[in-house]
Amino acid sequence: MKIVINVQQDAFNTEVEQARLTEGRSDIGAIVSFTGWVRDFNERPDVSALTLEHFPGMTEKALHVIAREAGERWALQGATIIHRVGRLEPGDAIVLVMTASAHRRAAFEACDFIMDYLKTRAPFWKKEHTDSGSYWVSERQSDREAASRWEHS
């Protein structure tokens, strides 16, 4: 299984990443992708920016483990995870997850799994900036609950 992991400040191009994932392959029948965007609201309604921090090396390793685990659960030909760091503004793309498989169901489920585990296992820290100040974003119980559904499946 081909795994591509990038943690970067630069914007990504979904079409370029899909072409990279499928290059030279004729065994891929489905690609599912998820792109997450920075919203102008979250814990407060006036988010003007988001700063993401991570531990270089450790973060990439954690993302690789998540992608590899998805490949062990589903028959995947490839997975791409790109996560941006640094200061981002509402409307900026923040994360891209792509999964490639011979069949759609495996690609859908693996993409969902990767996002759930990325939200709960990858070492990223988010600080939201608003007109009234900045604050670190708290972990969400809903993210933990979403990831827990994979523990027994």
mmCIF file with all atom_site columns, C-alpha atoms in Angstrom:
data_model
loop_
_atom_site.group_PDB
_atom_site.id
_atom_site.type_symbol
_atom_site.label_atom_id
_atom_site.label_alt_id
_atom_site.label_comp_id
_atom_site.label_asym_id
_atom_site.label_entity_id
_atom_site.label_seq_id
_atom_site.pdbx_PDB_ins_code
_atom_site.Cartn_x
_atom_site.Cartn_y
_atom_site.Cartn_z
_atom_site.occupancy
_atom_site.B_iso_or_equiv
_atom_site.pdbx_formal_charge
_atom_site.auth_seq_id
_atom_site.auth_comp_id
_atom_site.auth_asym_id
_atom_site.auth_atom_id
_atom_site.pdbx_PDB_model_num
ATOM 1   C CA . MET A 1 1   ? 0.000   0.000  0.000   1.00 0.00 ? 1   MET A CA 1
ATOM 2   C CA . LYS A 1 2   ? 1.313   3.417  -0.961  1.00 0.00 ? 2   LYS A CA 1
ATOM 3   C CA . ILE A 1 3   ? 1.193   5.875  1.960   1.00 0.00 ? 3   ILE A CA 1
ATOM 4   C CA . VAL A 1 4   ? 1.867   9.598  1.577   1.00 0.00 ? 4   VAL A CA 1
ATOM 5   C CA . ILE A 1 5   ? 2.108   11.737 4.724   1.00 0.00 ? 5   ILE A CA 1
ATOM 6   C CA . ASN A 1 6   ? 2.837   15.465 4.669   1.00 0.00 ? 6   ASN A CA 1
ATOM 7   C CA . VAL A 1 7   ? 2.645   18.002 7.481   1.00 0.00 ? 7   VAL A CA 1
ATOM 8   C CA . GLN A 1 8   ? 3.194   21.378 5.864   1.00 0.00 ? 8   GLN A CA 1
ATOM 9   C CA . GLN A 1 9   ? 2.466   25.090 5.953   1.00 0.00 ? 9   GLN A CA 1
ATOM 10  C CA . ASP A 1 10  ? 1.730   25.367 2.236   1.00 0.00 ? 10  ASP A CA 1
ATOM 11  C CA . ALA A 1 11  ? -1.706  24.871 0.696   1.00 0.00 ? 11  ALA A CA 1
ATOM 12  C CA . PHE A 1 12  ? -2.308  21.581 -1.095  1.00 0.00 ? 12  PHE A CA 1
ATOM 13  C CA . ASN A 1 13  ? -3.924  20.819 -4.434  1.00 0.00 ? 13  ASN A CA 1
ATOM 14  C CA . THR A 1 14  ? -6.453  17.990 -4.255  1.00 0.00 ? 14  THR A CA 1
ATOM 15  C CA . GLU A 1 15  ? -6.236  17.185 -7.968  1.00 0.00 ? 15  GLU A CA 1
ATOM 16  C CA . VAL A 1 16  ? -2.442  16.951 -7.844  1.00 0.00 ? 16  VAL A CA 1
ATOM 17  C CA . GLU A 1 17  ? -2.606  14.683 -4.795  1.00 0.00 ? 17  GLU A CA 1
ATOM 18  C CA . GLN A 1 18  ? -5.189  12.409 -6.420  1.00 0.00 ? 18  GLN A CA 1
ATOM 19  C CA . ALA A 1 19  ? -3.035  12.121 -9.546  1.00 0.00 ? 19  ALA A CA 1
ATOM 20  C CA . ARG A 1 20  ? -0.033  11.260 -7.357  1.00 0.00 ? 20  ARG A CA 1
ATOM 21  C CA . LEU A 1 21  ? -2.024  8.574  -5.546  1.00 0.00 ? 21  LEU A CA 1
ATOM 22  C CA . THR A 1 22  ? -3.233  6.927  -8.770  1.00 0.00 ? 22  THR A CA 1
ATOM 23  C CA . GLU A 1 23  ? -0.142  7.356  -10.943 1.00 0.00 ? 23  GLU A CA 1
ATOM 24  C CA . GLY A 1 24  ? 0.639   4.166  -12.834 1.00 0.00 ? 24  GLY A CA 1
ATOM 25  C CA . ARG A 1 25  ? -2.212  2.269  -11.159 1.00 0.00 ? 25  ARG A CA 1
ATOM 26  C CA . SER A 1 26  ? -5.078  0.462  -12.884 1.00 0.00 ? 26  SER A CA 1
ATOM 27  C CA . ASP A 1 27  ? -6.203  -1.541 -9.837  1.00 0.00 ? 27  ASP A CA 1
ATOM 28  C CA . ILE A 1 28  ? -7.936  1.404  -8.139  1.00 0.00 ? 28  ILE A CA 1
ATOM 29  C CA . GLY A 1 29  ? -11.707 1.459  -8.513  1.00 0.00 ? 29  GLY A CA 1
ATOM 30  C CA . ALA A 1 30  ? -12.520 4.128  -5.936  1.00 0.00 ? 30  ALA A CA 1
ATOM 31  C CA . ILE A 1 31  ? -10.959 7.135  -4.283  1.00 0.00 ? 31  ILE A CA 1
ATOM 32  C CA . VAL A 1 32  ? -12.645 8.796  -1.353  1.00 0.00 ? 32  VAL A CA 1
ATOM 33  C CA . SER A 1 33  ? -11.366 12.103 -0.087  1.00 0.00 ? 33  SER A CA 1
ATOM 34  C CA . PHE A 1 34  ? -12.131 14.387 2.807   1.00 0.00 ? 34  PHE A CA 1
ATOM 35  C CA . THR A 1 35  ? -11.027 18.009 2.949   1.00 0.00 ? 35  THR A CA 1
ATOM 36  C CA . GLY A 1 36  ? -11.409 19.895 6.205   1.00 0.00 ? 36  GLY A CA 1
ATOM 37  C CA . TRP A 1 37  ? -11.664 23.690 6.191   1.00 0.00 ? 37  TRP A CA 1
ATOM 38  C CA . VAL A 1 38  ? -11.118 26.380 8.818   1.00 0.00 ? 38  VAL A CA 1
ATOM 39  C CA . ARG A 1 39  ? -14.472 27.808 9.927   1.00 0.00 ? 39  ARG A CA 1
ATOM 40  C CA . ASP A 1 40  ? -15.159 31.299 11.213  1.00 0.00 ? 40  ASP A CA 1
ATOM 41  C CA . PHE A 1 41  ? -16.774 29.803 14.322  1.00 0.00 ? 41  PHE A CA 1
ATOM 42  C CA . ASN A 1 42  ? -16.040 27.012 16.753  1.00 0.00 ? 42  ASN A CA 1
ATOM 43  C CA . GLU A 1 43  ? -15.986 27.439 20.528  1.00 0.00 ? 43  GLU A CA 1
ATOM 44  C CA . ARG A 1 44  ? -16.747 31.109 19.856  1.00 0.00 ? 44  ARG A CA 1
ATOM 45  C CA . PRO A 1 45  ? -18.662 32.666 16.958  1.00 0.00 ? 45  PRO A CA 1
ATOM 46  C CA . ASP A 1 46  ? -15.949 35.099 15.790  1.00 0.00 ? 46  ASP A CA 1
ATOM 47  C CA . VAL A 1 47  ? -12.892 33.037 14.821  1.00 0.00 ? 47  VAL A CA 1
ATOM 48  C CA . SER A 1 48  ? -10.541 35.164 12.714  1.00 0.00 ? 48  SER A CA 1
ATOM 49  C CA . ALA A 1 49  ? -7.631  32.700 12.494  1.00 0.00 ? 49  ALA A CA 1
ATOM 50  C CA . LEU A 1 50  ? -6.381  29.337 13.690  1.00 0.00 ? 50  LEU A CA 1
ATOM 51  C CA . THR A 1 51  ? -2.799  28.445 14.566  1.00 0.00 ? 51  THR A CA 1
ATOM 52  C CA . LEU A 1 52  ? -1.796  24.780 14.460  1.00 0.00 ? 52  LEU A CA 1
ATOM 53  C CA . GLU A 1 53  ? 1.286   23.442 16.179  1.00 0.00 ? 53  GLU A CA 1
ATOM 54  C CA . HIS A 1 54  ? 2.768   19.938 16.180  1.00 0.00 ? 54  HIS A CA 1
ATOM 55  C CA . PHE A 1 55  ? 5.867   17.936 17.084  1.00 0.00 ? 55  PHE A CA 1
ATOM 56  C CA . PRO A 1 56  ? 7.826   17.395 13.835  1.00 0.00 ? 56  PRO A CA 1
ATOM 57  C CA . GLY A 1 57  ? 8.717   13.756 13.320  1.00 0.00 ? 57  GLY A CA 1
ATOM 58  C CA . MET A 1 58  ? 6.356   12.555 16.020  1.00 0.00 ? 58  MET A CA 1
ATOM 59  C CA . THR A 1 59  ? 3.295   13.838 14.163  1.00 0.00 ? 59  THR A CA 1
ATOM 60  C CA . GLU A 1 60  ? 4.269   12.244 10.852  1.00 0.00 ? 60  GLU A CA 1
ATOM 61  C CA . LYS A 1 61  ? 4.966   8.951  12.619  1.00 0.00 ? 61  LYS A CA 1
ATOM 62  C CA . ALA A 1 62  ? 1.518   9.004  14.291  1.00 0.00 ? 62  ALA A CA 1
ATOM 63  C CA . LEU A 1 63  ? -0.190  9.722  10.950  1.00 0.00 ? 63  LEU A CA 1
ATOM 64  C CA . HIS A 1 64  ? 1.734   6.897  9.280   1.00 0.00 ? 64  HIS A CA 1
ATOM 65  C CA . VAL A 1 65  ? 0.615   4.480  12.019  1.00 0.00 ? 65  VAL A CA 1
ATOM 66  C CA . ILE A 1 66  ? -3.018  5.542  11.489  1.00 0.00 ? 66  ILE A CA 1
ATOM 67  C CA . ALA A 1 67  ? -2.767  5.058  7.702   1.00 0.00 ? 67  ALA A CA 1
ATOM 68  C CA . ARG A 1 68  ? -1.059  1.689  8.125   1.00 0.00 ? 68  ARG A CA 1
ATOM 69  C CA . GLU A 1 69  ? -3.791  0.558  10.542  1.00 0.00 ? 69  GLU A CA 1
ATOM 70  C CA . ALA A 1 70  ? -6.432  1.556  7.986   1.00 0.00 ? 70  ALA A CA 1
ATOM 71  C CA . GLY A 1 71  ? -4.576  -0.545 5.418   1.00 0.00 ? 71  GLY A CA 1
ATOM 72  C CA . GLU A 1 72  ? -4.662  -3.523 7.778   1.00 0.00 ? 72  GLU A CA 1
ATOM 73  C CA . ARG A 1 73  ? -8.430  -3.185 8.288   1.00 0.00 ? 73  ARG A CA 1
ATOM 74  C CA . TRP A 1 74  ? -9.434  -2.560 4.653   1.00 0.00 ? 74  TRP A CA 1
ATOM 75  C CA . ALA A 1 75  ? -7.986  -3.600 1.295   1.00 0.00 ? 75  ALA A CA 1
ATOM 76  C CA . LEU A 1 76  ? -6.426  -0.294 0.281   1.00 0.00 ? 76  LEU A CA 1
ATOM 77  C CA . GLN A 1 77  ? -4.098  0.482  -2.590  1.00 0.00 ? 77  GLN A CA 1
ATOM 78  C CA . GLY A 1 78  ? -3.090  3.787  -1.042  1.00 0.00 ? 78  GLY A CA 1
ATOM 79  C CA . ALA A 1 79  ? -3.713  6.542  1.473   1.00 0.00 ? 79  ALA A CA 1
ATOM 80  C CA . THR A 1 80  ? -2.707  10.195 1.561   1.00 0.00 ? 80  THR A CA 1
ATOM 81  C CA . ILE A 1 81  ? -2.823  12.394 4.648   1.00 0.00 ? 81  ILE A CA 1
ATOM 82  C CA . ILE A 1 82  ? -1.841  16.045 4.387   1.00 0.00 ? 82  ILE A CA 1
ATOM 83  C CA . HIS A 1 83  ? -2.260  18.331 7.386   1.00 0.00 ? 83  HIS A CA 1
ATOM 84  C CA . ARG A 1 84  ? -1.360  21.975 7.433   1.00 0.00 ? 84  ARG A CA 1
ATOM 85  C CA . VAL A 1 85  ? 0.277   23.777 10.333  1.00 0.00 ? 85  VAL A CA 1
ATOM 86  C CA . GLY A 1 86  ? 0.952   27.427 11.104  1.00 0.00 ? 86  GLY A CA 1
ATOM 87  C CA . ARG A 1 87  ? -1.537  30.259 10.933  1.00 0.00 ? 87  ARG A CA 1
ATOM 88  C CA . LEU A 1 88  ? -4.639  29.671 8.815   1.00 0.00 ? 88  LEU A CA 1
ATOM 89  C CA . GLU A 1 89  ? -7.709  31.780 8.199   1.00 0.00 ? 89  GLU A CA 1
ATOM 90  C CA . PRO A 1 90  ? -11.378 30.865 7.743   1.00 0.00 ? 90  PRO A CA 1
ATOM 91  C CA . GLY A 1 91  ? -11.857 29.378 4.302   1.00 0.00 ? 91  GLY A CA 1
ATOM 92  C CA . ASP A 1 92  ? -8.377  27.805 4.211   1.00 0.00 ? 92  ASP A CA 1
ATOM 93  C CA . ALA A 1 93  ? -8.134  24.060 3.673   1.00 0.00 ? 93  ALA A CA 1
ATOM 94  C CA . ILE A 1 94  ? -6.524  22.460 6.715   1.00 0.00 ? 94  ILE A CA 1
ATOM 95  C CA . VAL A 1 95  ? -6.522  18.688 6.123   1.00 0.00 ? 95  VAL A CA 1
ATOM 96  C CA . LEU A 1 96  ? -6.789  16.266 3.226   1.00 0.00 ? 96  LEU A CA 1
ATOM 97  C CA . VAL A 1 97  ? -7.339  12.533 3.589   1.00 0.00 ? 97  VAL A CA 1
ATOM 98  C CA . MET A 1 98  ? -7.584  10.317 0.504   1.00 0.00 ? 98  MET A CA 1
ATOM 99  C CA . THR A 1 99  ? -8.025  6.573  0.392   1.00 0.00 ? 99  THR A CA 1
ATOM 100 C CA . ALA A 1 100 ? -7.782  4.390  -2.704  1.00 0.00 ? 100 ALA A CA 1
ATOM 101 C CA . SER A 1 101 ? -9.238  0.923  -3.024  1.00 0.00 ? 101 SER A CA 1
ATOM 102 C CA . ALA A 1 102 ? -10.571 -1.492 -5.613  1.00 0.00 ? 102 ALA A CA 1
ATOM 103 C CA . HIS A 1 103 ? -14.041 -1.003 -4.106  1.00 0.00 ? 103 HIS A CA 1
ATOM 104 C CA . ARG A 1 104 ? -15.881 2.051  -2.774  1.00 0.00 ? 104 ARG A CA 1
ATOM 105 C CA . ARG A 1 105 ? -16.977 0.685  0.616   1.00 0.00 ? 105 ARG A CA 1
ATOM 106 C CA . ALA A 1 106 ? -13.395 0.063  1.748   1.00 0.00 ? 106 ALA A CA 1
ATOM 107 C CA . ALA A 1 107 ? -12.346 3.529  0.571   1.00 0.00 ? 107 ALA A CA 1
ATOM 108 C CA . PHE A 1 108 ? -15.274 5.227  2.363   1.00 0.00 ? 108 PHE A CA 1
ATOM 109 C CA . GLU A 1 109 ? -14.788 3.388  5.643   1.00 0.00 ? 109 GLU A CA 1
ATOM 110 C CA . ALA A 1 110 ? -11.015 3.798  5.653   1.00 0.00 ? 110 ALA A CA 1
ATOM 111 C CA . CYS A 1 111 ? -11.278 7.543  5.026   1.00 0.00 ? 111 CYS A CA 1
ATOM 112 C CA . ASP A 1 112 ? -13.785 7.894  7.867   1.00 0.00 ? 112 ASP A CA 1
ATOM 113 C CA . PHE A 1 113 ? -11.568 5.818  10.172  1.00 0.00 ? 113 PHE A CA 1
ATOM 114 C CA . ILE A 1 114 ? -8.462  7.867  9.366   1.00 0.00 ? 114 ILE A CA 1
ATOM 115 C CA . MET A 1 115 ? -10.245 11.146 10.117  1.00 0.00 ? 115 MET A CA 1
ATOM 116 C CA . ASP A 1 116 ? -11.640 9.843  13.412  1.00 0.00 ? 116 ASP A CA 1
ATOM 117 C CA . TYR A 1 117 ? -8.215  8.647  14.530  1.00 0.00 ? 117 TYR A CA 1
ATOM 118 C CA . LEU A 1 118 ? -6.450  11.744 13.230  1.00 0.00 ? 118 LEU A CA 1
ATOM 119 C CA . LYS A 1 119 ? -8.708  13.881 15.444  1.00 0.00 ? 119 LYS A CA 1
ATOM 120 C CA . THR A 1 120 ? -7.944  11.790 18.540  1.00 0.00 ? 120 THR A CA 1
ATOM 121 C CA . ARG A 1 121 ? -4.446  10.342 18.099  1.00 0.00 ? 121 ARG A CA 1
ATOM 122 C CA . ALA A 1 122 ? -2.394  12.795 16.058  1.00 0.00 ? 122 ALA A CA 1
ATOM 123 C CA . PRO A 1 123 ? -0.377  15.303 18.113  1.00 0.00 ? 123 PRO A CA 1
ATOM 124 C CA . PHE A 1 124 ? -1.726  18.634 16.852  1.00 0.00 ? 124 PHE A CA 1
ATOM 125 C CA . TRP A 1 125 ? -2.590  21.634 18.996  1.00 0.00 ? 125 TRP A CA 1
ATOM 126 C CA . LYS A 1 126 ? -5.003  24.313 17.808  1.00 0.00 ? 126 LYS A CA 1
ATOM 127 C CA . LYS A 1 127 ? -5.213  27.890 19.021  1.00 0.00 ? 127 LYS A CA 1
ATOM 128 C CA . GLU A 1 128 ? -8.158  29.956 17.852  1.00 0.00 ? 128 GLU A CA 1
ATOM 129 C CA . HIS A 1 129 ? -7.897  33.715 17.503  1.00 0.00 ? 129 HIS A CA 1
ATOM 130 C CA . THR A 1 130 ? -10.925 35.964 17.963  1.00 0.00 ? 130 THR A CA 1
ATOM 131 C CA . ASP A 1 131 ? -11.596 39.668 18.455  1.00 0.00 ? 131 ASP A CA 1
ATOM 132 C CA . SER A 1 132 ? -11.797 39.035 22.200  1.00 0.00 ? 132 SER A CA 1
ATOM 133 C CA . GLY A 1 133 ? -8.550  37.028 22.479  1.00 0.00 ? 133 GLY A CA 1
ATOM 134 C CA . SER A 1 134 ? -6.930  33.700 21.721  1.00 0.00 ? 134 SER A CA 1
ATOM 135 C CA . TYR A 1 135 ? -7.438  30.314 23.352  1.00 0.00 ? 135 TYR A CA 1
ATOM 136 C CA . TRP A 1 136 ? -6.361  26.701 22.913  1.00 0.00 ? 136 TRP A CA 1
ATOM 137 C CA . VAL A 1 137 ? -9.092  24.485 21.501  1.00 0.00 ? 137 VAL A CA 1
ATOM 138 C CA . SER A 1 138 ? -10.247 21.786 23.892  1.00 0.00 ? 138 SER A CA 1
ATOM 139 C CA . GLU A 1 139 ? -10.507 18.139 22.983  1.00 0.00 ? 139 GLU A CA 1
ATOM 140 C CA . ARG A 1 140 ? -14.084 17.195 22.101  1.00 0.00 ? 140 ARG A CA 1
ATOM 141 C CA . GLN A 1 141 ? -15.944 14.302 23.611  1.00 0.00 ? 141 GLN A CA 1
ATOM 142 C CA . SER A 1 142 ? -17.756 13.845 20.295  1.00 0.00 ? 142 SER A CA 1
ATOM 143 C CA . ASP A 1 143 ? -14.406 13.145 18.582  1.00 0.00 ? 143 ASP A CA 1
ATOM 144 C CA . ARG A 1 144 ? -13.563 10.496 21.195  1.00 0.00 ? 144 ARG A CA 1
ATOM 145 C CA . GLU A 1 145 ? -16.991 8.895  20.780  1.00 0.00 ? 145 GLU A CA 1
ATOM 146 C CA . ALA A 1 146 ? -16.627 8.826  16.987  1.00 0.00 ? 146 ALA A CA 1
ATOM 147 C CA . ALA A 1 147 ? -13.214 7.121  17.239  1.00 0.00 ? 147 ALA A CA 1
ATOM 148 C CA . SER A 1 148 ? -14.424 4.616  19.832  1.00 0.00 ? 148 SER A CA 1
ATOM 149 C CA . ARG A 1 149 ? -16.800 3.025  17.332  1.00 0.00 ? 149 ARG A CA 1
ATOM 150 C CA . TRP A 1 150 ? -13.767 1.552  15.539  1.00 0.00 ? 150 TRP A CA 1
ATOM 151 C CA . GLU A 1 151 ? -12.454 -0.133 18.683  1.00 0.00 ? 151 GLU A CA 1
ATOM 152 C CA . HIS A 1 152 ? -14.880 -3.048 18.420  1.00 0.00 ? 152 HIS A CA 1
ATOM 153 C CA . SER A 1 153 ? -15.240 -3.355 14.680  1.00 0.00 ? 153 SER A CA 1
#
